[in-house]
Amino acid sequence: MDLSLERVQAVRDAMGLRFTVPVITVAGTNGKGSTCSMIESIARAAGYRVGLYIKPHLVHFEERCRVNGAPVSADSLCEDFAVVDRARGDTALTTFEFSTLAIMHRLARESLDLVILEVGLGGRYDAVNAIDADCSVITSIDLDHTEFLGPDRESIGREKAGILRTGRPGIVSDPLPPQSVIDHGREVGADLWLNGRDFNHQGDRQQWSWSGRGRRYHALAYPALRGANQLLNASGAIAALEALRDRLPINAQAVRVGLASVELPGRFQIVPGQPALVLDVAHNPQAVSALALNLDQMGFFPRTVAVLGAMRDKDLGGVLARIAPLIDHWHLTDLPLPRAARADELAAELRALKGDAASYGLYASPSEALDAAVAGANPTDRIVVFGSFYTVGGVLKRGLPRLSAPHQA
């Protein structure tokens, strides 16, 4: 990994890659995918044709590139990869840089009204940052990828803030952002929209409201994406569209319909069936804390079992500590890439936390782990699959699970 933008910018210029419609980039530790999907859904409800680059994928690569709500075909992306390959010459690109340029090229040749680009790791040196966005969004910031981004929130915030642009709106959804984000925004002269200062939200158990710079939306239904943290994401999504109102006006009906119809698999996704099944790509302590809160608010279940696969470079001890009080038994799984922790490594972390009270089994794949979880569950139990996009994607490869567990003796 070469943390720089020079190579990507050189290939961008050789490709003649540019957008003629408004572009929104979204960076952050957690909430990026949800925020992107909400912006997309609201804009589409307002009648706009929207292109979205979102990542990583759960099952199929082409999930990363959506045009008007639908993934493009894999075959149609081949032309765009060929364009990147011709333009790069002898310039070396990482897989991520190569695919990002190809997808952005695909979106640039579509007839669109809005393009949304999700940043991957960091912000300042991410390939997406080769595009000067008309509006930038920074979601919640916490510790993740510390080996590349720095050891604390201030360091990570400085990297995320690299997507901000002079004179252009920068939406900060995190209600307590690192000071480095605010400082960098002021240094470059960005038009900062801070949560709690430039926009706010409030609500009760039935509905919520949003207010910004001279505009309010009342009596909003909660987003279709479940979880208490989704209001922060929804609030930032509305702010981003409000900041571009002179080019992409929206109305209250579009906000309501867009939030009510937004879809994004693997974000506290509750799958109908027995036992209850929850799919969540949470993979760092902050995201797992939100998952634990959401699970705790679901109601009573006699037993909760977990299917967990995770990357070795994550804070595994912190992840387990956040959710362990809710889990009665663990199904620990290998994942199909070298960076992943083996199931026995996860077991060692669990034993370090729980000692002899650790109850677990080891499995070779997420699908095998889920099958075992279902086989040992009663219909009234709950199964939660989490820890990585690869873990959730592994159980979705056979399609959305429809569980029907027999009663156990």
Short mmCIF file of C-alpha atoms in Angstrom, two decimals:
data_model
loop_
_atom_site.label_atom_id
_atom_site.label_comp_id
_atom_site.label_asym_id
_atom_site.label_seq_id
_atom_site.Cartn_x
_atom_site.Cartn_y
_atom_site.Cartn_z
CA MET A 1 0.00 0.00 0.00
CA ASP A 2 1.40 3.36 -1.10
CA LEU A 3 -0.38 6.15 0.75
CA SER A 4 -0.32 8.85 -1.94
CA LEU A 5 -2.59 10.26 -4.63
CA GLU A 6 -0.03 11.13 -7.33
CA ARG A 7 -0.36 7.86 -9.26
CA VAL A 8 -4.16 7.88 -9.16
CA GLN A 9 -4.27 11.53 -10.22
CA ALA A 10 -1.92 10.84 -13.14
CA VAL A 11 -4.11 7.98 -14.40
CA ARG A 12 -7.26 10.07 -13.80
CA ASP A 13 -5.84 12.78 -16.06
CA ALA A 14 -4.78 10.27 -18.71
CA MET A 15 -8.34 8.91 -18.71
CA GLY A 16 -9.88 12.37 -18.93
CA LEU A 17 -12.02 11.40 -15.94
CA ARG A 18 -14.33 14.16 -14.74
CA PHE A 19 -17.91 14.61 -13.57
CA THR A 20 -20.31 17.25 -14.90
CA VAL A 21 -22.92 16.68 -12.17
CA PRO A 22 -22.70 17.26 -8.39
CA VAL A 23 -20.51 14.78 -6.50
CA ILE A 24 -20.80 13.91 -2.80
CA THR A 25 -17.98 12.01 -1.09
CA VAL A 26 -18.54 10.26 2.25
CA ALA A 27 -15.76 9.32 4.69
CA GLY A 28 -15.73 8.10 8.29
CA THR A 29 -15.13 5.07 10.48
CA ASN A 30 -18.72 3.84 10.74
CA GLY A 31 -21.95 4.85 9.03
CA LYS A 32 -20.53 5.59 5.57
CA GLY A 33 -22.57 2.97 3.73
CA SER A 34 -25.79 3.88 5.52
CA THR A 35 -25.28 7.59 4.83
CA CYS A 36 -24.55 6.96 1.14
CA SER A 37 -27.64 4.78 0.78
CA MET A 38 -29.87 7.36 2.49
CA ILE A 39 -28.61 10.17 0.25
CA GLU A 40 -29.20 7.93 -2.77
CA SER A 41 -32.70 6.95 -1.66
CA ILE A 42 -33.83 10.51 -0.88
CA ALA A 43 -32.44 11.87 -4.14
CA ARG A 44 -34.11 9.11 -6.14
CA ALA A 45 -37.41 9.80 -4.35
CA ALA A 46 -37.03 13.42 -5.49
CA GLY A 47 -36.86 12.19 -9.08
CA TYR A 48 -33.10 12.38 -9.65
CA ARG A 49 -31.03 9.75 -11.44
CA VAL A 50 -28.26 8.73 -9.04
CA GLY A 51 -24.97 6.86 -9.34
CA LEU A 52 -23.40 5.29 -6.26
CA TYR A 53 -19.98 3.78 -5.53
CA ILE A 54 -20.25 1.85 -2.26
CA LYS A 55 -18.00 -0.76 -0.70
CA PRO A 56 -17.03 -3.36 0.10
CA HIS A 57 -19.40 -5.82 -1.51
CA LEU A 58 -21.04 -8.68 0.38
CA VAL A 59 -21.29 -11.33 -2.35
CA HIS A 60 -20.78 -9.92 -5.87
CA PHE A 61 -18.27 -7.25 -6.89
CA GLU A 62 -20.80 -5.37 -9.03
CA GLU A 63 -22.72 -4.48 -5.84
CA ARG A 64 -20.14 -1.68 -5.54
CA CYS A 65 -21.51 0.24 -8.53
CA ARG A 66 -25.20 1.16 -8.54
CA VAL A 67 -27.00 3.21 -11.16
CA ASN A 68 -30.45 4.40 -10.15
CA GLY A 69 -30.62 1.85 -7.34
CA ALA A 70 -29.54 -1.24 -9.28
CA PRO A 71 -26.08 -2.84 -9.52
CA VAL A 72 -24.54 -2.66 -12.98
CA SER A 73 -23.76 -5.93 -14.74
CA ALA A 74 -20.31 -7.45 -14.32
CA ASP A 75 -19.80 -7.68 -18.08
CA SER A 76 -20.51 -3.98 -18.58
CA LEU A 77 -17.66 -3.05 -16.20
CA CYS A 78 -15.04 -4.79 -18.36
CA GLU A 79 -14.89 -1.82 -20.75
CA ASP A 80 -14.14 0.53 -17.85
CA PHE A 81 -11.38 -1.69 -16.49
CA ALA A 82 -9.87 -1.74 -19.98
CA VAL A 83 -9.91 2.08 -20.10
CA VAL A 84 -7.98 2.24 -16.81
CA ASP A 85 -5.50 -0.38 -18.01
CA ARG A 86 -4.75 1.52 -21.22
CA ALA A 87 -4.45 4.86 -19.44
CA ARG A 88 -2.13 3.72 -16.67
CA GLY A 89 0.71 2.60 -18.96
CA ASP A 90 3.58 1.65 -16.65
CA THR A 91 1.96 3.22 -13.57
CA ALA A 92 1.34 0.66 -10.85
CA LEU A 93 -2.05 0.73 -9.13
CA THR A 94 -3.39 -1.23 -6.19
CA THR A 95 -6.48 -3.37 -6.75
CA PHE A 96 -8.53 -0.80 -4.87
CA GLU A 97 -7.18 2.13 -6.88
CA PHE A 98 -7.72 0.27 -10.17
CA SER A 99 -11.30 -0.71 -9.37
CA THR A 100 -12.15 2.75 -7.98
CA LEU A 101 -11.01 4.45 -11.18
CA ALA A 102 -12.95 1.93 -13.28
CA ILE A 103 -16.19 2.42 -11.34
CA MET A 104 -15.84 6.20 -11.36
CA HIS A 105 -15.32 6.03 -15.13
CA ARG A 106 -18.49 3.98 -15.43
CA LEU A 107 -20.48 6.51 -13.42
CA ALA A 108 -19.01 9.42 -15.40
CA ARG A 109 -20.32 7.99 -18.68
CA GLU A 110 -23.83 7.47 -17.31
CA SER A 111 -26.54 10.11 -17.66
CA LEU A 112 -26.89 11.09 -13.99
CA ASP A 113 -28.01 13.98 -11.83
CA LEU A 114 -25.91 13.08 -8.75
CA VAL A 115 -22.88 10.91 -7.99
CA ILE A 116 -22.14 9.57 -4.48
CA LEU A 117 -18.67 8.15 -3.75
CA GLU A 118 -17.88 6.27 -0.55
CA VAL A 119 -14.32 6.64 0.69
CA GLY A 120 -12.51 3.47 1.70
CA LEU A 121 -9.64 3.71 4.18
CA GLY A 122 -8.97 7.18 5.56
CA GLY A 123 -9.67 10.04 3.22
CA ARG A 124 -6.64 12.16 2.40
CA TYR A 125 -4.89 9.48 0.32
CA ASP A 126 -7.94 7.44 -0.68
CA ALA A 127 -8.39 7.02 -4.44
CA VAL A 128 -11.85 8.61 -4.21
CA ASN A 129 -10.17 11.83 -3.06
CA ALA A 130 -8.72 12.27 -6.54
CA ILE A 131 -12.13 13.79 -7.36
CA ASP A 132 -12.93 17.29 -6.08
CA ALA A 133 -16.35 16.76 -4.55
CA ASP A 134 -19.03 19.44 -4.45
CA CYS A 135 -19.97 18.32 -0.93
CA SER A 136 -18.13 16.12 1.59
CA VAL A 137 -19.60 14.17 4.49
CA ILE A 138 -17.65 12.87 7.48
CA THR A 139 -19.58 10.36 9.58
CA SER A 140 -18.63 9.00 13.02
CA ILE A 141 -14.91 8.69 13.77
CA ASP A 142 -13.36 6.05 15.99
CA LEU A 143 -10.29 3.81 16.18
CA ASP A 144 -9.83 1.56 13.15
CA HIS A 145 -6.97 0.94 10.70
CA THR A 146 -4.68 2.57 13.25
CA GLU A 147 -1.58 1.12 11.56
CA PHE A 148 -2.27 3.40 8.59
CA LEU A 149 -4.29 6.30 10.00
CA GLY A 150 -2.75 6.91 13.41
CA PRO A 151 -3.22 5.80 17.03
CA ASP A 152 -6.01 8.15 18.18
CA ARG A 153 -9.17 9.94 17.03
CA GLU A 154 -7.31 13.18 16.39
CA SER A 155 -4.89 11.50 13.97
CA ILE A 156 -7.69 9.56 12.27
CA GLY A 157 -9.87 12.66 12.06
CA ARG A 158 -7.07 14.55 10.32
CA GLU A 159 -6.92 11.84 7.65
CA LYS A 160 -10.70 11.80 7.17
CA ALA A 161 -10.75 15.61 6.91
CA GLY A 162 -8.55 15.37 3.82
CA ILE A 163 -11.72 15.10 1.71
CA LEU A 164 -12.83 18.65 2.63
CA ARG A 165 -12.52 21.29 -0.10
CA THR A 166 -12.06 25.05 -0.07
CA GLY A 167 -15.34 26.97 -0.28
CA ARG A 168 -17.44 23.82 -0.51
CA PRO A 169 -19.78 22.35 2.13
CA GLY A 170 -18.34 19.77 4.51
CA ILE A 171 -20.94 17.95 6.61
CA VAL A 172 -19.68 16.58 9.96
CA SER A 173 -22.22 14.06 11.28
CA ASP A 174 -20.20 13.03 14.34
CA PRO A 175 -21.71 15.02 17.25
CA LEU A 176 -18.31 15.07 19.01
CA PRO A 177 -15.79 15.24 16.16
CA PRO A 178 -12.05 15.35 16.77
CA GLN A 179 -10.77 18.91 16.88
CA SER A 180 -8.46 18.02 13.99
CA VAL A 181 -11.48 17.80 11.66
CA ILE A 182 -12.67 21.29 12.57
CA ASP A 183 -9.15 22.72 12.44
CA HIS A 184 -8.44 21.29 8.99
CA GLY A 185 -11.79 22.46 7.67
CA ARG A 186 -11.01 25.99 8.80
CA GLU A 187 -7.47 25.81 7.40
CA VAL A 188 -8.67 24.95 3.91
CA GLY A 189 -11.67 27.29 4.09
CA ALA A 190 -14.37 24.64 3.83
CA ASP A 191 -17.98 25.55 4.59
CA LEU A 192 -18.33 23.38 7.69
CA TRP A 193 -21.79 22.13 8.69
CA LEU A 194 -21.37 20.86 12.25
CA ASN A 195 -23.88 18.56 13.92
CA GLY A 196 -25.39 20.49 16.83
CA ARG A 197 -24.49 23.88 15.38
CA ASP A 198 -25.57 24.01 11.74
CA PHE A 199 -28.05 21.15 11.82
CA ASN A 200 -29.86 19.21 14.54
CA HIS A 201 -32.33 16.40 15.01
CA GLN A 202 -34.70 15.45 17.80
CA GLY A 203 -37.55 13.01 18.23
CA ASP A 204 -39.64 10.67 20.30
CA ARG A 205 -40.51 6.98 19.88
CA GLN A 206 -42.92 7.65 17.00
CA GLN A 207 -41.26 10.30 14.82
CA TRP A 208 -38.37 12.74 14.56
CA SER A 209 -37.55 16.14 13.07
CA TRP A 210 -34.55 17.79 11.42
CA SER A 211 -33.53 21.44 11.31
CA GLY A 212 -30.72 23.11 9.41
CA ARG A 213 -29.73 26.46 8.01
CA GLY A 214 -33.13 28.05 7.59
CA ARG A 215 -35.04 24.85 6.81
CA ARG A 216 -36.89 22.26 8.88
CA TYR A 217 -38.47 18.87 8.30
CA HIS A 218 -41.12 17.76 10.81
CA ALA A 219 -42.96 14.48 11.47
CA LEU A 220 -40.36 12.25 9.82
CA ALA A 221 -40.70 8.48 10.14
CA TYR A 222 -37.63 6.65 11.36
CA PRO A 223 -35.32 5.33 8.63
CA ALA A 224 -35.96 1.84 7.33
CA LEU A 225 -32.40 0.98 8.38
CA ARG A 226 -32.70 -0.15 11.99
CA GLY A 227 -30.61 1.02 14.90
CA ALA A 228 -30.36 4.05 17.15
CA ASN A 229 -27.22 5.28 15.38
CA GLN A 230 -29.08 5.62 12.06
CA LEU A 231 -30.58 8.98 13.05
CA LEU A 232 -27.08 10.47 13.05
CA ASN A 233 -26.52 9.08 9.56
CA ALA A 234 -29.93 10.28 8.34
CA SER A 235 -29.32 13.75 9.76
CA GLY A 236 -25.99 14.02 7.91
CA ALA A 237 -27.56 12.72 4.70
CA ILE A 238 -30.28 15.40 4.79
CA ALA A 239 -27.67 18.07 5.54
CA ALA A 240 -25.64 17.04 2.49
CA LEU A 241 -28.62 17.38 0.19
CA GLU A 242 -29.63 20.68 1.80
CA ALA A 243 -26.12 22.01 1.19
CA LEU A 244 -26.63 21.33 -2.54
CA ARG A 245 -30.19 22.68 -2.62
CA ASP A 246 -29.40 25.29 -5.27
CA ARG A 247 -28.47 22.49 -7.69
CA LEU A 248 -30.57 19.57 -6.42
CA PRO A 249 -33.66 20.84 -4.61
CA ILE A 250 -35.60 18.27 -2.57
CA ASN A 251 -38.88 18.45 -0.68
CA ALA A 252 -40.20 16.95 2.54
CA GLN A 253 -42.03 14.16 0.72
CA ALA A 254 -38.80 13.00 -0.91
CA VAL A 255 -37.09 12.92 2.49
CA ARG A 256 -39.94 10.88 4.00
CA VAL A 257 -40.20 8.42 1.12
CA GLY A 258 -36.45 8.10 0.73
CA LEU A 259 -35.82 7.30 4.39
CA ALA A 260 -38.78 4.92 4.55
CA SER A 261 -37.62 2.93 1.52
CA VAL A 262 -33.83 2.87 1.95
CA GLU A 263 -32.23 -0.58 1.84
CA LEU A 264 -28.73 -1.74 2.74
CA PRO A 265 -28.05 -5.40 3.60
CA GLY A 266 -25.98 -6.24 6.64
CA ARG A 267 -26.66 -3.14 8.72
CA PHE A 268 -28.58 -4.47 11.72
CA GLN A 269 -30.62 -6.46 9.22
CA ILE A 270 -33.29 -8.59 10.94
CA VAL A 271 -34.24 -11.57 8.79
CA PRO A 272 -37.74 -13.03 9.31
CA GLY A 273 -37.86 -16.61 10.57
CA GLN A 274 -37.31 -18.73 13.64
CA PRO A 275 -34.97 -18.30 15.39
CA ALA A 276 -34.52 -14.56 14.86
CA LEU A 277 -31.49 -13.79 12.69
CA VAL A 278 -29.55 -10.52 12.80
CA LEU A 279 -26.89 -9.69 10.18
CA ASP A 280 -24.49 -6.85 10.93
CA VAL A 281 -21.11 -6.01 9.37
CA ALA A 282 -19.92 -4.33 12.62
CA HIS A 283 -16.18 -4.96 12.86
CA ASN A 284 -14.69 -2.45 15.32
CA PRO A 285 -15.50 -1.61 18.95
CA GLN A 286 -17.62 1.46 18.18
CA ALA A 287 -19.78 -0.39 15.64
CA VAL A 288 -20.09 -3.45 17.89
CA SER A 289 -21.14 -1.22 20.80
CA ALA A 290 -23.98 0.10 18.61
CA LEU A 291 -24.86 -3.47 17.63
CA ALA A 292 -24.97 -4.51 21.30
CA LEU A 293 -27.27 -1.57 22.13
CA ASN A 294 -29.58 -2.47 19.25
CA LEU A 295 -29.68 -6.13 20.30
CA ASP A 296 -30.46 -5.13 23.87
CA GLN A 297 -33.46 -3.10 22.66
CA MET A 298 -34.95 -5.96 20.62
CA GLY A 299 -36.75 -7.56 23.53
CA PHE A 300 -36.38 -10.86 25.37
CA PHE A 301 -34.80 -13.97 23.85
CA PRO A 302 -34.00 -17.05 25.97
CA ARG A 303 -30.62 -17.49 24.27
CA THR A 304 -28.48 -15.46 21.89
CA VAL A 305 -25.76 -17.21 19.90
CA ALA A 306 -23.17 -15.52 17.72
CA VAL A 307 -21.48 -16.35 14.43
CA LEU A 308 -18.22 -14.39 14.43
CA GLY A 309 -15.46 -14.06 11.86
CA ALA A 310 -13.08 -11.09 11.97
CA MET A 311 -9.82 -9.63 10.70
CA ARG A 312 -6.68 -10.24 12.72
CA ASP A 313 -5.72 -6.54 12.67
CA LYS A 314 -8.89 -5.42 14.46
CA ASP A 315 -9.17 -4.76 18.20
CA LEU A 316 -10.55 -8.24 18.83
CA GLY A 317 -10.47 -7.91 22.60
CA GLY A 318 -12.41 -4.65 22.41
CA VAL A 319 -14.93 -6.14 19.97
CA LEU A 320 -15.60 -9.17 22.17
CA ALA A 321 -15.81 -7.16 25.39
CA ARG A 322 -18.53 -4.90 23.99
CA ILE A 323 -20.96 -7.70 23.14
CA ALA A 324 -19.93 -10.73 25.23
CA PRO A 325 -22.48 -10.09 28.03
CA LEU A 326 -25.28 -10.69 25.50
CA ILE A 327 -23.91 -13.90 23.94
CA ASP A 328 -24.56 -17.37 25.39
CA HIS A 329 -22.59 -19.40 22.83
CA TRP A 330 -20.14 -18.54 20.04
CA HIS A 331 -19.71 -20.10 16.60
CA LEU A 332 -16.25 -18.89 15.56
CA THR A 333 -15.34 -19.13 11.90
CA ASP A 334 -12.39 -18.90 9.56
CA LEU A 335 -12.66 -16.43 6.68
CA PRO A 336 -11.24 -16.93 3.18
CA LEU A 337 -8.33 -14.48 3.19
CA PRO A 338 -4.89 -14.34 4.85
CA ARG A 339 -5.67 -11.16 6.80
CA ALA A 340 -8.47 -12.89 8.70
CA ALA A 341 -8.04 -14.30 12.19
CA ARG A 342 -8.43 -18.07 12.32
CA ALA A 343 -11.26 -19.46 14.39
CA ASP A 344 -8.79 -20.78 16.97
CA GLU A 345 -7.26 -17.29 17.30
CA LEU A 346 -10.71 -15.87 18.02
CA ALA A 347 -11.19 -18.64 20.57
CA ALA A 348 -7.97 -17.62 22.33
CA GLU A 349 -9.23 -14.02 22.57
CA LEU A 350 -12.56 -15.27 23.92
CA ARG A 351 -10.87 -17.46 26.55
CA ALA A 352 -8.72 -14.49 27.61
CA LEU A 353 -11.93 -12.56 28.25
CA LYS A 354 -14.25 -15.25 29.61
CA GLY A 355 -11.91 -17.94 30.97
CA ASP A 356 -13.58 -21.29 31.61
CA ALA A 357 -17.00 -19.71 30.98
CA ALA A 358 -16.23 -19.38 27.27
CA SER A 359 -18.64 -21.55 25.28
CA TYR A 360 -17.80 -21.91 21.59
CA GLY A 361 -17.30 -24.07 18.53
CA LEU A 362 -14.86 -23.70 15.61
CA TYR A 363 -15.91 -23.78 11.94
CA ALA A 364 -14.27 -23.52 8.53
CA SER A 365 -16.75 -21.06 6.97
CA PRO A 366 -19.56 -18.68 7.96
CA SER A 367 -22.18 -20.89 6.28
CA GLU A 368 -21.05 -23.93 8.29
CA ALA A 369 -21.08 -21.85 11.47
CA LEU A 370 -24.62 -20.63 10.75
CA ASP A 371 -25.83 -24.16 9.98
CA ALA A 372 -24.47 -25.32 13.34
CA ALA A 373 -26.05 -22.35 15.12
CA VAL A 374 -29.45 -23.15 13.61
CA ALA A 375 -29.12 -26.85 14.41
CA GLY A 376 -28.55 -26.07 18.08
CA ALA A 377 -31.16 -23.34 18.47
CA ASN A 378 -34.77 -23.26 19.55
CA PRO A 379 -37.25 -21.20 17.49
CA THR A 380 -37.41 -18.62 20.29
CA ASP A 381 -33.64 -18.02 20.29
CA ARG A 382 -31.67 -15.35 18.44
CA ILE A 383 -28.62 -15.69 16.16
CA VAL A 384 -26.40 -12.70 15.39
CA VAL A 385 -23.86 -12.86 12.54
CA PHE A 386 -21.21 -10.13 12.71
CA GLY A 387 -17.52 -9.20 12.68
CA SER A 388 -16.76 -8.56 9.01
CA PHE A 389 -18.28 -7.99 5.59
CA TYR A 390 -16.84 -11.42 4.76
CA THR A 391 -18.75 -13.01 7.63
CA VAL A 392 -22.11 -11.59 6.57
CA GLY A 393 -21.31 -12.13 2.91
CA GLY A 394 -20.40 -15.73 3.67
CA VAL A 395 -23.90 -16.52 4.94
CA LEU A 396 -25.54 -14.61 2.07
CA LYS A 397 -23.79 -16.52 -0.71
CA ARG A 398 -26.58 -19.10 -0.66
CA GLY A 399 -29.21 -16.35 -0.64
CA LEU A 400 -30.99 -14.69 2.25
CA PRO A 401 -31.35 -17.35 4.98
CA ARG A 402 -34.89 -18.35 5.94
CA LEU A 403 -34.56 -20.11 9.27
CA SER A 404 -36.90 -22.71 10.69
CA ALA A 405 -35.32 -24.39 13.69
CA PRO A 406 -36.85 -27.45 15.36
CA HIS A 407 -37.54 -27.37 19.09
CA GLN A 408 -34.61 -28.84 21.01
CA ALA A 409 -35.08 -31.34 23.79
#
